[in-house]
Coordinates of C-alpha atoms in Angstrom, one line a residue:
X1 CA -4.0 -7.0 5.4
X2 CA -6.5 -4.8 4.8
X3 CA -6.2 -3.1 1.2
X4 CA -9.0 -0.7 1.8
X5 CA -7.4 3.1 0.3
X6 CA -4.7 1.7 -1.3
X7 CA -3.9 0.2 -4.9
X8 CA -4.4 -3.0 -4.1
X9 CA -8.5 -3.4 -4.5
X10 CA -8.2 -4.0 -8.0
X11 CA -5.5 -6.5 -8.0
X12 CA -7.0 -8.1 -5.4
X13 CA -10.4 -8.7 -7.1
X14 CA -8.4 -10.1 -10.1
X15 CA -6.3 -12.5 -7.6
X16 CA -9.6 -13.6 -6.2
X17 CA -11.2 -14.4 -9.6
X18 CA -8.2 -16.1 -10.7
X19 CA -7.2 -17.9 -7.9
X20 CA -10.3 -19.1 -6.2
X21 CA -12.8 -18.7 -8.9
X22 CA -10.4 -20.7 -11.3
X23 CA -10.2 -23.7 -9.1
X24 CA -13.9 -23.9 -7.9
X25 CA -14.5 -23.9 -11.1
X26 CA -12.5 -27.1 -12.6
X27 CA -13.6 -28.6 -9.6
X28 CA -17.3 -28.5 -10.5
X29 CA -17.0 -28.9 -14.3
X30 CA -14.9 -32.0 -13.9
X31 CA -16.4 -33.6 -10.6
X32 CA -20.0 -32.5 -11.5
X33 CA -20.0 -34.3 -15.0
X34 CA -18.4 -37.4 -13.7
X35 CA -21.4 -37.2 -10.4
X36 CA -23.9 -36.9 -13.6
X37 CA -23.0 -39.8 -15.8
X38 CA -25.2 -42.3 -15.4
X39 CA -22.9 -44.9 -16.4
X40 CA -21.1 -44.4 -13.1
X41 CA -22.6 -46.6 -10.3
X42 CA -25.2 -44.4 -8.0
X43 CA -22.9 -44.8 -4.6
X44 CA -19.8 -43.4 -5.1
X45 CA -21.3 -40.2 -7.0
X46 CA -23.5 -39.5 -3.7
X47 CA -20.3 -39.9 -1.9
X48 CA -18.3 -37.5 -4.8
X49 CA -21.3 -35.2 -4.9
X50 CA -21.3 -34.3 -1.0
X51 CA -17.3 -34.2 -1.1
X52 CA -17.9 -31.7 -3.5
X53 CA -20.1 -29.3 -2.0
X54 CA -17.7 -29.7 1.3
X55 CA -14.2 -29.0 -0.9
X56 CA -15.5 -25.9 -2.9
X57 CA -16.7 -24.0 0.6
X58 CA -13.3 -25.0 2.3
X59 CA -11.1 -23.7 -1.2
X60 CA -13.5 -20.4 -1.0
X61 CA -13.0 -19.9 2.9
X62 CA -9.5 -20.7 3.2
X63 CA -8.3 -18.6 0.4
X64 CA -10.4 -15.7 1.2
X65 CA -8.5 -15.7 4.6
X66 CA -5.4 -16.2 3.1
X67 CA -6.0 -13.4 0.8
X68 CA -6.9 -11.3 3.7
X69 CA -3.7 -11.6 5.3
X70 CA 0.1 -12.4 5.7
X71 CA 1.1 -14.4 7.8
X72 CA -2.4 -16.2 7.8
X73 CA -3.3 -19.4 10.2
X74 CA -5.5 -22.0 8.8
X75 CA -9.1 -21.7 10.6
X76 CA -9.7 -24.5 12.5
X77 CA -11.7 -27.0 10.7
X78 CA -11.8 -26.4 7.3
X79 CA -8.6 -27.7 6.5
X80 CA -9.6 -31.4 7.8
X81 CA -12.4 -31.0 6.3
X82 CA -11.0 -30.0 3.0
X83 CA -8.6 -32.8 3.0
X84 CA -11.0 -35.7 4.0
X85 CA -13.7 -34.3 0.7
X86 CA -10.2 -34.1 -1.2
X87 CA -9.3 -38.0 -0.3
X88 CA -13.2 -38.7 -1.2
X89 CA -12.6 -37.1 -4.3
X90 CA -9.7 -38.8 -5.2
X91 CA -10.8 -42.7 -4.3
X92 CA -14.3 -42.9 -5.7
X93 CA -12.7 -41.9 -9.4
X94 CA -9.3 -43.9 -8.9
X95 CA -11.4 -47.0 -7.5
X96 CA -13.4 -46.9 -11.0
X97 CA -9.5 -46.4 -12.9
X98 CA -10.6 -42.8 -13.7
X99 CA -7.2 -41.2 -13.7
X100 CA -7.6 -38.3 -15.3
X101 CA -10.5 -36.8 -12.6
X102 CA -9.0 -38.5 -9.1
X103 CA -6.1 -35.9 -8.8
X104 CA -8.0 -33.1 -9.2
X105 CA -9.7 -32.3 -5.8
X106 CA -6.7 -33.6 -4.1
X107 CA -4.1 -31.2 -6.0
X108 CA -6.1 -28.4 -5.6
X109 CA -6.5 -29.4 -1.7
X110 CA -2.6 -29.9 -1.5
X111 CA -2.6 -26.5 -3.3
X112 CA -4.2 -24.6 -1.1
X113 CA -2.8 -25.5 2.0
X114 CA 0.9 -24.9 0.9
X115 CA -0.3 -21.3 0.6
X116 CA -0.1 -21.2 4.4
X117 CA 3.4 -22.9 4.7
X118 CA 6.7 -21.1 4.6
X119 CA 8.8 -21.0 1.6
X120 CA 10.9 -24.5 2.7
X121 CA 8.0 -26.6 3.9
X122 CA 5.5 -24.9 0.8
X123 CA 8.3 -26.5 -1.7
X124 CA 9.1 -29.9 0.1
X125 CA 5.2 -30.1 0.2
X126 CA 5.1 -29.7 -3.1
X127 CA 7.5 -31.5 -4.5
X128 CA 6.4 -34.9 -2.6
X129 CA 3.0 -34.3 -3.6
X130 CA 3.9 -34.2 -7.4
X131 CA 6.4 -36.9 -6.6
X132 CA 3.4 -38.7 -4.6
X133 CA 1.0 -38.3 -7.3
X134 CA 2.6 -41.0 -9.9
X135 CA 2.0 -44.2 -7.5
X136 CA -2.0 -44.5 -6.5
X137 CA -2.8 -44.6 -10.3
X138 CA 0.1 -46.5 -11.5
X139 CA -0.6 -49.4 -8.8
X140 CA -3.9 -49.6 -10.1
X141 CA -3.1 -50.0 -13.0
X142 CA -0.6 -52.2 -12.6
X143 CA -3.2 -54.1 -10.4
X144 CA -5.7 -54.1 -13.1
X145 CA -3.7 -54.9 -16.2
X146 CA -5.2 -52.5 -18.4
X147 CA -2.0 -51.4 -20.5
X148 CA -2.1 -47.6 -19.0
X149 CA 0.3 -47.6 -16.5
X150 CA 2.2 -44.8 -18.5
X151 CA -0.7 -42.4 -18.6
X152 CA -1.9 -43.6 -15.1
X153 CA 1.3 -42.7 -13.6
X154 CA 2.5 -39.5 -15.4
X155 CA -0.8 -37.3 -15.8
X156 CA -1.6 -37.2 -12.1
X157 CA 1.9 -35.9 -12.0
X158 CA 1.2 -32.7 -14.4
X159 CA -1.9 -32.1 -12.8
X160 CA -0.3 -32.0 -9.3
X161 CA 2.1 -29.6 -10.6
X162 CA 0.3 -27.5 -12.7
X163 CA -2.4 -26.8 -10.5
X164 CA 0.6 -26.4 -7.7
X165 CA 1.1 -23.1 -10.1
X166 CA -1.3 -21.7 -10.9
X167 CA -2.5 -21.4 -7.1
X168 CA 1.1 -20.1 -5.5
X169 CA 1.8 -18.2 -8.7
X170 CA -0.3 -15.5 -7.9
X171 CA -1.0 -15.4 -4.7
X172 CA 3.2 -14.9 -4.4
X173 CA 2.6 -12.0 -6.6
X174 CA -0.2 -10.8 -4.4
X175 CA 2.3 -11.3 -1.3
X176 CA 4.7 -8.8 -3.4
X177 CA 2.4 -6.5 -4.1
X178 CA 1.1 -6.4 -0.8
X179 CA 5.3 -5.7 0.7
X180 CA 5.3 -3.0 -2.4
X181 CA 2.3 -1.3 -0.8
X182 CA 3.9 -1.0 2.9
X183 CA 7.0 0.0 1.4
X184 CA 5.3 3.0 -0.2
X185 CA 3.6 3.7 2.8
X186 CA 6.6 3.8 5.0
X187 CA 8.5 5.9 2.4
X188 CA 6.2 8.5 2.7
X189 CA 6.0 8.4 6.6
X190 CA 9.7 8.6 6.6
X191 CA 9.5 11.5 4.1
X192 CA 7.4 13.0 6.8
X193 CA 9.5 12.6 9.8
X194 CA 12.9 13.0 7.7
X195 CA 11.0 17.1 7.4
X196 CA 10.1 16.6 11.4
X197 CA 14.0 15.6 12.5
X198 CA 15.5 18.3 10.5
X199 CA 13.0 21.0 11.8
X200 CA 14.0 19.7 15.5
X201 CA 17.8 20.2 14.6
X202 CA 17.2 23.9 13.6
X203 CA 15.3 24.4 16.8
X204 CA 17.8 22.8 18.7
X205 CA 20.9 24.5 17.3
X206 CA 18.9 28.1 17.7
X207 CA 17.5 27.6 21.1
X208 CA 20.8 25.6 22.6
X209 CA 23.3 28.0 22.9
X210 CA 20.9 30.8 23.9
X211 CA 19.6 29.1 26.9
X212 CA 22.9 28.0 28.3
X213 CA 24.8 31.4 27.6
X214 CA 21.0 32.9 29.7
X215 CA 21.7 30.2 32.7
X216 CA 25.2 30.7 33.3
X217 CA 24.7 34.5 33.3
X218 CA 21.5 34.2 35.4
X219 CA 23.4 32.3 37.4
X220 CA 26.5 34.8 37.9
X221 CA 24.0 37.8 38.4
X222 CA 22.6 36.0 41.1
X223 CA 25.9 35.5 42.2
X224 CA 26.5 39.1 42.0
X225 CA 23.0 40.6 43.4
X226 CA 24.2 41.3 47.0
X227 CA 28.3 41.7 46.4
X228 CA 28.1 43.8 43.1
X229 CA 24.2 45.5 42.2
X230 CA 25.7 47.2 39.1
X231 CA 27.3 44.3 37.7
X232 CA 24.7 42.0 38.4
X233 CA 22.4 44.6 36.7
X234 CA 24.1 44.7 33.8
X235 CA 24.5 40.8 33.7
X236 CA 21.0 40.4 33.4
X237 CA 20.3 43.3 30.8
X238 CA 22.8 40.9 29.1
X239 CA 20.7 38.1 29.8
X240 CA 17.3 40.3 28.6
X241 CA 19.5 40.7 25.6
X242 CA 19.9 36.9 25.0
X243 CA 16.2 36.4 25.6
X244 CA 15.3 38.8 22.7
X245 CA 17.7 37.3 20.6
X246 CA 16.8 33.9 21.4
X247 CA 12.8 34.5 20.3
X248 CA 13.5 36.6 17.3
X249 CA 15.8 33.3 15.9
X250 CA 13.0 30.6 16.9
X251 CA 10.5 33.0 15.4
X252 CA 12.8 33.0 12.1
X253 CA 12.5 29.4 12.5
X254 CA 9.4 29.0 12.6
X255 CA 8.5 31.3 9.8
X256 CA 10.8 29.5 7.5
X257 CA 9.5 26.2 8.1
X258 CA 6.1 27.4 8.0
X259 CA 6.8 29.9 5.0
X260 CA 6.2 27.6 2.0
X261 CA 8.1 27.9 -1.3
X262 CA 6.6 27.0 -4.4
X263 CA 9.9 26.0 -5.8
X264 CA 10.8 24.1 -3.2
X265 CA 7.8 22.5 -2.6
X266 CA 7.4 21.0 -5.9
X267 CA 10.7 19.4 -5.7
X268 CA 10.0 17.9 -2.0
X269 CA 6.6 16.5 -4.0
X270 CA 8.6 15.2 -6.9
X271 CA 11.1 13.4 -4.5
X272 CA 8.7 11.9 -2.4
X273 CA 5.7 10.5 -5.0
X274 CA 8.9 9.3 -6.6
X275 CA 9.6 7.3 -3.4
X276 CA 6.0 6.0 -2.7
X277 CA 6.2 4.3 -6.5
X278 CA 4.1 7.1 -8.5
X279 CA 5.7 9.0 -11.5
X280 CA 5.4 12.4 -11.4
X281 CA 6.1 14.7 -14.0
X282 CA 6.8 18.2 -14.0
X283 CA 6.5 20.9 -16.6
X284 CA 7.6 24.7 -15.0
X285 CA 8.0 27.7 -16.3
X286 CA 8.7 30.4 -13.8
X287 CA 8.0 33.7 -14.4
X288 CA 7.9 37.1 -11.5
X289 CA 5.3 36.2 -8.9
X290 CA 4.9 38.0 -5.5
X291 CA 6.5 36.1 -2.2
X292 CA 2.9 36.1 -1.0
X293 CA 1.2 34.4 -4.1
X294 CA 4.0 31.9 -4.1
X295 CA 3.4 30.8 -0.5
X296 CA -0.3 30.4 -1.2
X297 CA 0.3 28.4 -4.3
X298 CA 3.1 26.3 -2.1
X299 CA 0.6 25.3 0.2
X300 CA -1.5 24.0 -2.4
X301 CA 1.3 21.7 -3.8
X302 CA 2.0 20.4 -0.4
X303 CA -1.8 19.7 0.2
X304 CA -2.0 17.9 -3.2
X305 CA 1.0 15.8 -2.6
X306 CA -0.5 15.0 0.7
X307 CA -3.7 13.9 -0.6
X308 CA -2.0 11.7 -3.4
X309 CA 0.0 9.8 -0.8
X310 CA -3.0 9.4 1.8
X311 CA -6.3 9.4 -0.6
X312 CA -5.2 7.9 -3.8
X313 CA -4.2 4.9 -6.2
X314 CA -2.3 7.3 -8.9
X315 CA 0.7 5.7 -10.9
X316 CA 1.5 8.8 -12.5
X317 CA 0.7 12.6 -11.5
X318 CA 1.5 15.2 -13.9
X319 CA 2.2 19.2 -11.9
X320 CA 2.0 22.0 -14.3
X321 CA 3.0 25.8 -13.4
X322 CA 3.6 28.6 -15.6
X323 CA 2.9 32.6 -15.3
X324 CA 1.3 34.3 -18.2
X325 CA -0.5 37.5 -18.7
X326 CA 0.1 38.4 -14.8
X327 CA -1.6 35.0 -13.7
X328 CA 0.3 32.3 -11.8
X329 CA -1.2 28.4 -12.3
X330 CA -0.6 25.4 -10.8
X331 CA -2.4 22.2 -11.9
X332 CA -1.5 19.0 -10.3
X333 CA -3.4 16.0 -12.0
X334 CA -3.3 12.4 -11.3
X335 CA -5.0 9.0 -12.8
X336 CA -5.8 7.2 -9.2
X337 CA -9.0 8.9 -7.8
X338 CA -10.9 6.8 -5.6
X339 CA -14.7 5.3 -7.0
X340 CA -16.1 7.2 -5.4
X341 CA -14.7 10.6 -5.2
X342 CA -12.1 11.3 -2.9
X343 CA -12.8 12.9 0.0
X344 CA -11.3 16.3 -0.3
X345 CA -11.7 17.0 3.5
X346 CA -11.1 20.8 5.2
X347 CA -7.5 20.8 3.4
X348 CA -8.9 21.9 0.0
X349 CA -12.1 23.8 1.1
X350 CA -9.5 26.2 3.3
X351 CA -7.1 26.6 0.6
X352 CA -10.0 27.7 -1.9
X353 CA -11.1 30.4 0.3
X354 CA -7.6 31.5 1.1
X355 CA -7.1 32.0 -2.8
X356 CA -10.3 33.7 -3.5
X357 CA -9.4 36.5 -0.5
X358 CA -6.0 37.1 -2.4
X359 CA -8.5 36.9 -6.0
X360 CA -7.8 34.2 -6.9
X361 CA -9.8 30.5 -7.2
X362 CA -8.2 27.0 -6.1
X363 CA -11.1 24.4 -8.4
X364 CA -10.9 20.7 -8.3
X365 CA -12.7 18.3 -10.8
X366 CA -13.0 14.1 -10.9
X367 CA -13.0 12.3 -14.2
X368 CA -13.6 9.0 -13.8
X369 CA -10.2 7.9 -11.8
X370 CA -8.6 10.9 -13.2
X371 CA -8.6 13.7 -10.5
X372 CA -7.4 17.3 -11.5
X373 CA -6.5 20.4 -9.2
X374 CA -6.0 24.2 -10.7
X375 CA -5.0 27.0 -8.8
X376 CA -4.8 30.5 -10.1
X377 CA -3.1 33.9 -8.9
X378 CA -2.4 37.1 -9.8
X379 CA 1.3 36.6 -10.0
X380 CA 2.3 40.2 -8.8
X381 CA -0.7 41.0 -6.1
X382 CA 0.7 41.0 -2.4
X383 CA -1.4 39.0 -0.2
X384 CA -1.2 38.2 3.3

């Protein structure tokens, strides 16, 4: 999944700090200090020591690829190799009765790998692992005598689970987050289309009784040509009729869809940034403004709504419009702007120069992630 123009780039830094920074991290502070205690015999620390190195670059590859995707499939590989460094890690501490530091490398092993199960098999993975976890150290100690068998038996068990959670935790959360995201995106598609069906169903209803009254009159003036010129001329002055007719409602069509209300258009923004997840606040206070000027300042709304679905990260967007002293404004503002400033394309650029023909200005400004939009108009000047 790539999260490249979405919201997701932050949280997905975060996940990838927390997740896979967290456990490289206990794996070297823990492992590393037991590989550089000299008390430890030389062998099994070389043998820790290169288990290490191979463990911390299969945790780093295989949940980077699991945070690129889902579904993800485990490159081939790493996961055997993962596991065997894991095992390594677990039997050179356990075989020395070090039972705090043997379940570490394999838990977070374990971990890992469940992210790329399904719900059932991630929890019966799981849950046999923790379940698992209590025997190895309890047997040794039971083998050894050395009055632990409480603490040799129960701590692998929290450390199993806990480190069980704090891998799947967020990395479910990051799953969410990543449906949230397509959902927004498919809300605003359908948004889209929903305008596309019903623009269809006007055309359709115009256009579909026109043409079939036109055929079934061509057809009887055809009919009539030879048998009846007079009728048949007057049949198809009928049908010239229907023709004109026919055009002057698709062109009525046309212009209403194209013909942009200000009004309208800020409701159809409100309802849809509502949809794709973003709050979007409103403050209005109408006043008299000129057809004209409120078509310009209707296609600026519908441009800025655009851009916010396709070229933003906002949460909120606050759209401001009043008319005072003669002068309609519009500002639309929202707190997602991309680092490093949105591309404003043609869209804007187009818009701007259509406002300064009819005197006004269309400006745009970044703040940091806050990106602001102002159009101005005189309210009563007819433009075209």
């Amino acid at each position: 999944m790539s999260d490249a123009g979405t919201g997701l780039a932050g949280f997905r830094r975060y996940t990838w700090w927390a997740v896979p920074g967290t456990n490289v991290g206990v794996l070297i502070l823990f492992t590393a200090e037991w590989v550089l205690d000299s008390d430890v015999p030389l062998q099994p620390r070389v043998f820790c020591a290169a288990a290490l190195v191979v463990e911390v670059a299969a945790v780093l590859v295989l949940l980077d690829v699991r945070l690129r995707g889902t579904p993800a499939r485990l490159p081939a590989g790493w996961p055997v190799a993962g596991v065997l460094a894991a095992i390594v890690l677990g039997v050179c501490p356990l075989a020395l009765r070090n039972y705090g530091l043997w379940p570490v490398g394999p838990a977070i092993m374990m971990a890992v790998i469940a992210t790329y199960l399904d719900r059932r098999a991630r929890r019966r993975l799981v849950l046999t692992a923790t379940a698992v976890a209590a025997l190895p150290g309890g047997a040794v100690s039971l083998l050894a005598g050395d009055g632990q068998l409480v603490y040799a038996a129960l701590f692998p068990v929290g450390v199993t689970a806990f480190t069980s959670w704090a891998v799947l935790g967020p990395l479910w959360a990051w799953d969410v987050a990543g449906r949230l995201e397509e959902a927004r995106r498919l809300s605003a598609e359908l948004a889209v289309k929903d305008e596309r069906l019903r623009f269809a169903a006007d055309l359709h209803d115009i256009q579909g009784h026109h043409l079939q009254v036109i055929a079934v009159k061509s057809e009887l003036a055809a009919r009539l040509a030879e048998a009846d010129a007079t009728r048949a001329a007057a049949e198809m002055e009928e049908v010239r009729r229907l023709a004109t007719d026919a055009l002057r409602d698709t062109r009525e069509v046309v212009r209403g869809y194209r013909r942009t209300s200000l009004n309208e258009e800020i409701t159809n923004a409100t309802r849809v940034l509502a949809s794709a997840g973003i709050d979007a606040r409103t403050t209005v206070e109408p006043g008299a403004i000129s057809e004209s000027a409120r078509h310009l300042l209707g296609l600026v709304m519908r441009e800025a709504a655009t851009n916010l679905l396709r070229h933003s990260r906002a949460r909120t967007t606050s759209i401001e419009y009043r008319v005072a002293d003669g002068v309609a404004r519009l500002q639309v503002s929202n707190d997602g702007a991309f680092e490093p400033a949105a591309d404003t394309g043609t869209g804007l650029s187009a818009l701007a120069e259509r406002l300064d023909a009819a005197g006004g200005v269309l400006e745009w400004t970044r703040d940091g992630e806050r990106f602001e939009l102002t159009a101005c108009l005189p309210a009563g000047k007819e433009t075209r």
